[in-house]
PDB file of C-alpha atoms in Angstrom:
ATOM      1  CA  MET A1322      -3.162 -10.362  -7.398  1.00  0.00           C
ATOM      2  CA  LYS A1323      -5.164  -7.246  -8.153  1.00  0.00           C
ATOM      3  CA  PHE A1324      -4.492  -3.845  -6.663  1.00  0.00           C
ATOM      4  CA  LYS A1325      -7.518  -2.284  -4.987  1.00  0.00           C
ATOM      5  CA  ILE A1326      -7.767   1.353  -6.077  1.00  0.00           C
ATOM      6  CA  PHE A1327      -8.150   4.111  -3.487  1.00  0.00           C
ATOM      7  CA  ARG A1328      -8.803   7.408  -5.249  1.00  0.00           C
ATOM      8  CA  PHE A1329      -8.539  10.776  -3.495  1.00  0.00           C
ATOM      9  CA  LYS A1330      -9.020  14.347  -4.664  1.00  0.00           C
ATOM     10  CA  LYS A1331      -6.375  15.750  -2.306  1.00  0.00           C
ATOM     11  CA  VAL A1332      -3.814  14.125   0.024  1.00  0.00           C
ATOM     12  CA  GLU A1333      -0.791  15.208   2.000  1.00  0.00           C
ATOM     13  CA  SER A1334       1.185  12.493   0.206  1.00  0.00           C
ATOM     14  CA  THR A1335       0.154   9.286  -1.523  1.00  0.00           C
ATOM     15  CA  ASN A1336       2.717   7.337   0.540  1.00  0.00           C
ATOM     16  CA  ASN A1337       1.242   8.656   3.798  1.00  0.00           C
ATOM     17  CA  SER A1338      -2.217   7.697   2.542  1.00  0.00           C
ATOM     18  CA  ALA A1339      -0.988   4.199   1.626  1.00  0.00           C
ATOM     19  CA  ILE A1340       0.494   3.738   5.102  1.00  0.00           C
ATOM     20  CA  ARG A1341      -2.795   4.852   6.658  1.00  0.00           C
ATOM     21  CA  VAL A1342      -4.768   2.386   4.480  1.00  0.00           C
ATOM     22  CA  ILE A1343      -2.411  -0.468   5.412  1.00  0.00           C
ATOM     23  CA  LYS A1344      -2.751   0.288   9.121  1.00  0.00           C
ATOM     24  CA  ASN A1345      -6.537   0.776   9.064  1.00  0.00           C
ATOM     25  CA  SER A1346      -7.720  -1.960   6.697  1.00  0.00           C
ATOM     26  CA  ASN A1347      -7.186  -5.570   5.758  1.00  0.00           C
ATOM     27  CA  THR A1348      -6.032  -4.692   2.242  1.00  0.00           C
ATOM     28  CA  ASP A1349      -2.703  -6.278   1.299  1.00  0.00           C
ATOM     29  CA  TYR A1350      -2.434  -4.878  -2.254  1.00  0.00           C
ATOM     30  CA  GLY A1351      -3.493  -1.336  -3.028  1.00  0.00           C
ATOM     31  CA  MET A1352      -2.997   1.622  -5.323  1.00  0.00           C
ATOM     32  CA  ILE A1353      -3.441   5.144  -3.997  1.00  0.00           C
ATOM     33  CA  ILE A1354      -4.218   7.746  -6.665  1.00  0.00           C
ATOM     34  CA  ALA A1355      -4.526  11.454  -5.935  1.00  0.00           C
ATOM     35  CA  ASN A1356      -5.447  14.413  -8.109  1.00  0.00           C
ATOM     36  CA  GLU A1357      -3.594  16.747  -5.779  1.00  0.00           C
ATOM     37  CA  GLN A1358      -0.716  16.129  -3.388  1.00  0.00           C
ATOM     38  CA  LYS A1359       0.154  18.889  -0.918  1.00  0.00           C
ATOM     39  CA  ASN A1360       3.360  17.547   0.641  1.00  0.00           C
ATOM     40  CA  GLY A1361       4.849  14.935  -1.658  1.00  0.00           C
ATOM     41  CA  ARG A1362       8.118  13.468  -0.415  1.00  0.00           C
ATOM     42  CA  GLY A1363      11.262  12.422  -2.210  1.00  0.00           C
ATOM     43  CA  GLN A1364      14.427  10.640  -1.156  1.00  0.00           C
ATOM     44  CA  TYR A1365      16.353  11.864   1.883  1.00  0.00           C
ATOM     45  CA  GLY A1366      13.439  13.977   3.098  1.00  0.00           C
ATOM     46  CA  LYS A1367      13.416  16.167   0.007  1.00  0.00           C
ATOM     47  CA  ARG A1368      10.125  17.669  -1.114  1.00  0.00           C
ATOM     48  CA  TRP A1369       8.488  16.386  -4.302  1.00  0.00           C
ATOM     49  CA  ILE A1370       6.908  19.304  -6.155  1.00  0.00           C
ATOM     50  CA  SER A1371       3.420  18.158  -7.131  1.00  0.00           C
ATOM     51  CA  TYR A1372       1.718  20.097  -9.906  1.00  0.00           C
ATOM     52  CA  ASN A1373      -1.944  19.378 -10.641  1.00  0.00           C
ATOM     53  CA  GLY A1374      -2.317  17.138 -13.685  1.00  0.00           C
ATOM     54  CA  ASN A1375       0.809  15.124 -12.978  1.00  0.00           C
ATOM     55  CA  LEU A1376       0.755  11.515 -11.790  1.00  0.00           C
ATOM     56  CA  PHE A1377       0.827  10.903  -8.028  1.00  0.00           C
ATOM     57  CA  VAL A1378       0.397   7.249  -7.187  1.00  0.00           C
ATOM     58  CA  SER A1379       1.560   4.852  -4.501  1.00  0.00           C
ATOM     59  CA  PHE A1380       1.363   1.093  -4.694  1.00  0.00           C
ATOM     60  CA  PHE A1381       1.552  -1.016  -1.577  1.00  0.00           C
ATOM     61  CA  TYR A1382       1.965  -4.743  -1.296  1.00  0.00           C
ATOM     62  CA  LYS A1383       3.021  -7.459   1.111  1.00  0.00           C
ATOM     63  CA  LEU A1384       6.676  -8.414   1.019  1.00  0.00           C
ATOM     64  CA  ASP A1385       5.971 -11.848   2.515  1.00  0.00           C
ATOM     65  CA  ASN A1386       6.402 -14.637  -0.062  1.00  0.00           C
ATOM     66  CA  LEU A1387       8.189 -12.469  -2.617  1.00  0.00           C
ATOM     67  CA  LYS A1388      10.810 -14.461  -4.524  1.00  0.00           C
ATOM     68  CA  VAL A1389      13.208 -11.509  -4.786  1.00  0.00           C
ATOM     69  CA  SER A1390      15.189  -9.354  -2.354  1.00  0.00           C
ATOM     70  CA  LEU A1391      14.289  -5.786  -1.405  1.00  0.00           C
ATOM     71  CA  LYS A1392      17.279  -4.563  -3.434  1.00  0.00           C
ATOM     72  CA  GLN A1393      15.998  -6.446  -6.484  1.00  0.00           C
ATOM     73  CA  ILE A1394      12.433  -5.199  -6.045  1.00  0.00           C
ATOM     74  CA  THR A1395      13.739  -1.605  -5.912  1.00  0.00           C
ATOM     75  CA  LYS A1396      15.268  -2.017  -9.360  1.00  0.00           C
ATOM     76  CA  ILE A1397      12.201  -3.875 -10.642  1.00  0.00           C
ATOM     77  CA  ASN A1398       9.898  -1.037  -9.510  1.00  0.00           C
ATOM     78  CA  CYS A1399      12.019   1.471 -11.438  1.00  0.00           C
ATOM     79  CA  LEU A1400      11.996  -0.780 -14.512  1.00  0.00           C
ATOM     80  CA  LEU A1401       8.201  -1.069 -14.326  1.00  0.00           C
ATOM     81  CA  VAL A1402       7.801   2.719 -14.370  1.00  0.00           C
ATOM     82  CA  LYS A1403      10.324   2.889 -17.208  1.00  0.00           C
ATOM     83  CA  LYS A1404       8.192   0.338 -19.082  1.00  0.00           C
ATOM     84  CA  LEU A1405       5.166   2.588 -18.570  1.00  0.00           C
ATOM     85  CA  LEU A1406       6.965   5.655 -19.929  1.00  0.00           C
ATOM     86  CA  SER A1407       8.327   3.699 -22.903  1.00  0.00           C
ATOM     87  CA  ILE A1408       4.747   3.067 -24.074  1.00  0.00           C
ATOM     88  CA  TYR A1409       4.576   6.793 -24.812  1.00  0.00           C
ATOM     89  CA  TYR A1410       8.176   7.882 -25.301  1.00  0.00           C
ATOM     90  CA  LYS A1411      10.111   5.687 -27.739  1.00  0.00           C
ATOM     91  CA  LYS A1412      13.610   7.089 -27.211  1.00  0.00           C
ATOM     92  CA  GLU A1413      16.094   6.387 -24.423  1.00  0.00           C
ATOM     93  CA  ILE A1414      14.960   6.545 -20.792  1.00  0.00           C
ATOM     94  CA  ILE A1415      17.766   6.353 -18.231  1.00  0.00           C
ATOM     95  CA  PHE A1416      17.502   4.904 -14.743  1.00  0.00           C
ATOM     96  CA  LYS A1417      19.577   7.005 -12.304  1.00  0.00           C
ATOM     97  CA  LYS A1418      20.178   5.336  -8.955  1.00  0.00           C
ATOM     98  CA  PRO A1419      18.653   5.167  -6.541  1.00  0.00           C
ATOM     99  CA  ASN A1420      15.208   6.142  -7.819  1.00  0.00           C
ATOM    100  CA  ASP A1421      15.009   8.601 -10.707  1.00  0.00           C
ATOM    101  CA  LEU A1422      14.142   8.252 -14.369  1.00  0.00           C
ATOM    102  CA  LEU A1423      15.706  10.697 -16.802  1.00  0.00           C
ATOM    103  CA  ILE A1424      15.007  11.629 -20.396  1.00  0.00           C
ATOM    104  CA  ASN A1425      17.601  13.777 -22.182  1.00  0.00           C
ATOM    105  CA  LYS A1426      19.425  14.086 -18.821  1.00  0.00           C
ATOM    106  CA  LYS A1427      16.312  15.641 -17.268  1.00  0.00           C
ATOM    107  CA  LYS A1428      14.288  14.143 -14.437  1.00  0.00           C
ATOM    108  CA  ILE A1429      10.795  13.057 -15.407  1.00  0.00           C
ATOM    109  CA  CYS A1430      10.015  10.692 -12.537  1.00  0.00           C
ATOM    110  CA  GLY A1431      10.919  10.021  -8.934  1.00  0.00           C
ATOM    111  CA  ILE A1432      10.179   6.923  -6.881  1.00  0.00           C
ATOM    112  CA  LEU A1433      10.133   6.724  -3.085  1.00  0.00           C
ATOM    113  CA  GLN A1434       9.981   3.347  -1.368  1.00  0.00           C
ATOM    114  CA  GLU A1435       9.155   2.836   2.290  1.00  0.00           C
ATOM    115  CA  LYS A1436       8.920  -0.420   4.205  1.00  0.00           C
ATOM    116  CA  ILE A1437       6.428  -0.741   7.048  1.00  0.00           C
ATOM    117  CA  SER A1438       5.165  -3.554   9.278  1.00  0.00           C
ATOM    118  CA  LYS A1439       1.734  -4.435  10.612  1.00  0.00           C
ATOM    119  CA  PHE A1440       1.133  -7.498  12.808  1.00  0.00           C
ATOM    120  CA  ASN A1441       4.302  -9.307  11.679  1.00  0.00           C
ATOM    121  CA  LYS A1442       3.517  -8.604   8.015  1.00  0.00           C
ATOM    122  CA  LYS A1443       5.935  -6.475   6.014  1.00  0.00           C
ATOM    123  CA  TYR A1444       4.707  -4.131   3.304  1.00  0.00           C
ATOM    124  CA  LEU A1445       6.429  -2.045   0.690  1.00  0.00           C
ATOM    125  CA  VAL A1446       4.992   1.331  -0.284  1.00  0.00           C
ATOM    126  CA  VAL A1447       6.163   2.539  -3.683  1.00  0.00           C
ATOM    127  CA  GLY A1448       5.416   6.211  -4.303  1.00  0.00           C
ATOM    128  CA  ILE A1449       5.686   7.325  -7.910  1.00  0.00           C
ATOM    129  CA  GLY A1450       5.611  10.872  -9.191  1.00  0.00           C
ATOM    130  CA  VAL A1451       5.678  11.437 -12.946  1.00  0.00           C
ATOM    131  CA  ASN A1452       5.748  14.866 -14.547  1.00  0.00           C
ATOM    132  CA  LEU A1453       2.983  14.471 -17.119  1.00  0.00           C
ATOM    133  CA  ILE A1454       2.038  18.045 -17.987  1.00  0.00           C
ATOM    134  CA  LYS A1455       4.245  20.331 -15.909  1.00  0.00           C
ATOM    135  CA  ASN A1456       7.672  20.110 -14.337  1.00  0.00           C
ATOM    136  CA  PRO A1457       9.384  22.176 -11.673  1.00  0.00           C
ATOM    137  CA  ASN A1458      12.176  24.549 -12.605  1.00  0.00           C
ATOM    138  CA  LEU A1459      15.010  23.474 -10.299  1.00  0.00           C
ATOM    139  CA  ARG A1460      18.327  25.281 -10.297  1.00  0.00           C
ATOM    140  CA  ASN A1461      20.617  22.275  -9.849  1.00  0.00           C
ATOM    141  CA  TYR A1462      18.504  19.516 -11.364  1.00  0.00           C
ATOM    142  CA  PRO A1463      16.999  19.820 -14.858  1.00  0.00           C
ATOM    143  CA  THR A1464      13.479  18.394 -15.227  1.00  0.00           C
ATOM    144  CA  THR A1465      11.017  17.697 -18.025  1.00  0.00           C
ATOM    145  CA  ASN A1466       7.480  16.427 -18.573  1.00  0.00           C
ATOM    146  CA  LEU A1467       5.902  13.889 -20.894  1.00  0.00           C
ATOM    147  CA  SER A1468       3.562  16.317 -22.675  1.00  0.00           C
ATOM    148  CA  LYS A1469       6.461  18.585 -23.604  1.00  0.00           C
ATOM    149  CA  LEU A1470       8.477  15.630 -24.935  1.00  0.00           C
ATOM    150  CA  LEU A1471       5.564  14.325 -27.008  1.00  0.00           C
ATOM    151  CA  ASN A1472       4.198  17.749 -28.027  1.00  0.00           C
ATOM    152  CA  LYS A1473       0.753  16.616 -26.911  1.00  0.00           C
ATOM    153  CA  LYS A1474      -1.221  16.070 -23.734  1.00  0.00           C
ATOM    154  CA  VAL A1475      -1.308  12.529 -22.382  1.00  0.00           C
ATOM    155  CA  SER A1476      -4.332  10.941 -20.741  1.00  0.00           C
ATOM    156  CA  LYS A1477      -3.745  10.636 -17.007  1.00  0.00           C
ATOM    157  CA  ASN A1478      -6.529   8.024 -16.758  1.00  0.00           C
ATOM    158  CA  GLU A1479      -4.866   5.927 -19.459  1.00  0.00           C
ATOM    159  CA  ILE A1480      -1.511   6.178 -17.686  1.00  0.00           C
ATOM    160  CA  GLU A1481      -3.100   5.129 -14.379  1.00  0.00           C
ATOM    161  CA  LYS A1482      -4.674   2.066 -16.038  1.00  0.00           C
ATOM    162  CA  ASN A1483      -1.416   1.139 -17.776  1.00  0.00           C
ATOM    163  CA  ILE A1484       0.761   1.418 -14.677  1.00  0.00           C
ATOM    164  CA  LYS A1485      -1.715  -0.667 -12.654  1.00  0.00           C
ATOM    165  CA  LYS A1486      -1.684  -3.389 -15.298  1.00  0.00           C
ATOM    166  CA  ILE A1487       2.132  -3.337 -15.583  1.00  0.00           C
ATOM    167  CA  PHE A1488       2.572  -3.680 -11.805  1.00  0.00           C
ATOM    168  CA  GLU A1489      -0.059  -6.430 -11.495  1.00  0.00           C
ATOM    169  CA  VAL A1490       1.380  -8.560 -14.301  1.00  0.00           C
ATOM    170  CA  LYS A1491       4.972  -8.338 -13.086  1.00  0.00           C
ATOM    171  CA  LEU A1492       4.346  -8.691  -9.366  1.00  0.00           C
ATOM    172  CA  ASN A1493       2.132 -11.740  -9.881  1.00  0.00           C
ATOM    173  CA  LYS A1494       5.204 -13.463 -11.314  1.00  0.00           C
ATOM    174  CA  LEU A1495       7.345 -12.550  -8.286  1.00  0.00           C
ATOM    175  CA  TYR A1496       5.287 -14.298  -5.603  1.00  0.00           C
ATOM    176  CA  LYS A1497       5.932 -17.890  -4.530  1.00  0.00           C
TER     177      LYS A1497
END
């Protein structure tokens, strides 16, 4: 399985764009990439602060014929993003349930999953936001970004290619 890439300059949210693509096309496996996201969403209706230069991506794929449960795929999706970050950052990366990745007790990534149906087919949309070059300053939740941790700028294009490859390789193994 290969993810078809849908690239946008500006979206409301990559998850909303993924849902629109699912409903208006025959694509079963896609990757939405945006340079700018105006109204990114997090868990429980919280807003995801989307600074230009950071990673905003949503994968979508059919749940039919997956060999694992939705609960298992939630953990797998987090582990796949952790695998991506570990290519660049060699120290400890913590998974904080239900959907955050932390480095030095600071949030670097959030993941939002949404399940939708179309003509008796079930799809999972996996929205991923990674602070690559800038992070919000939140009062009750410390955050960080990859460039600050590495003391150098990271290539967003390289990260997009790596995360696509990581998701394709792993998900191919999870289908019957």
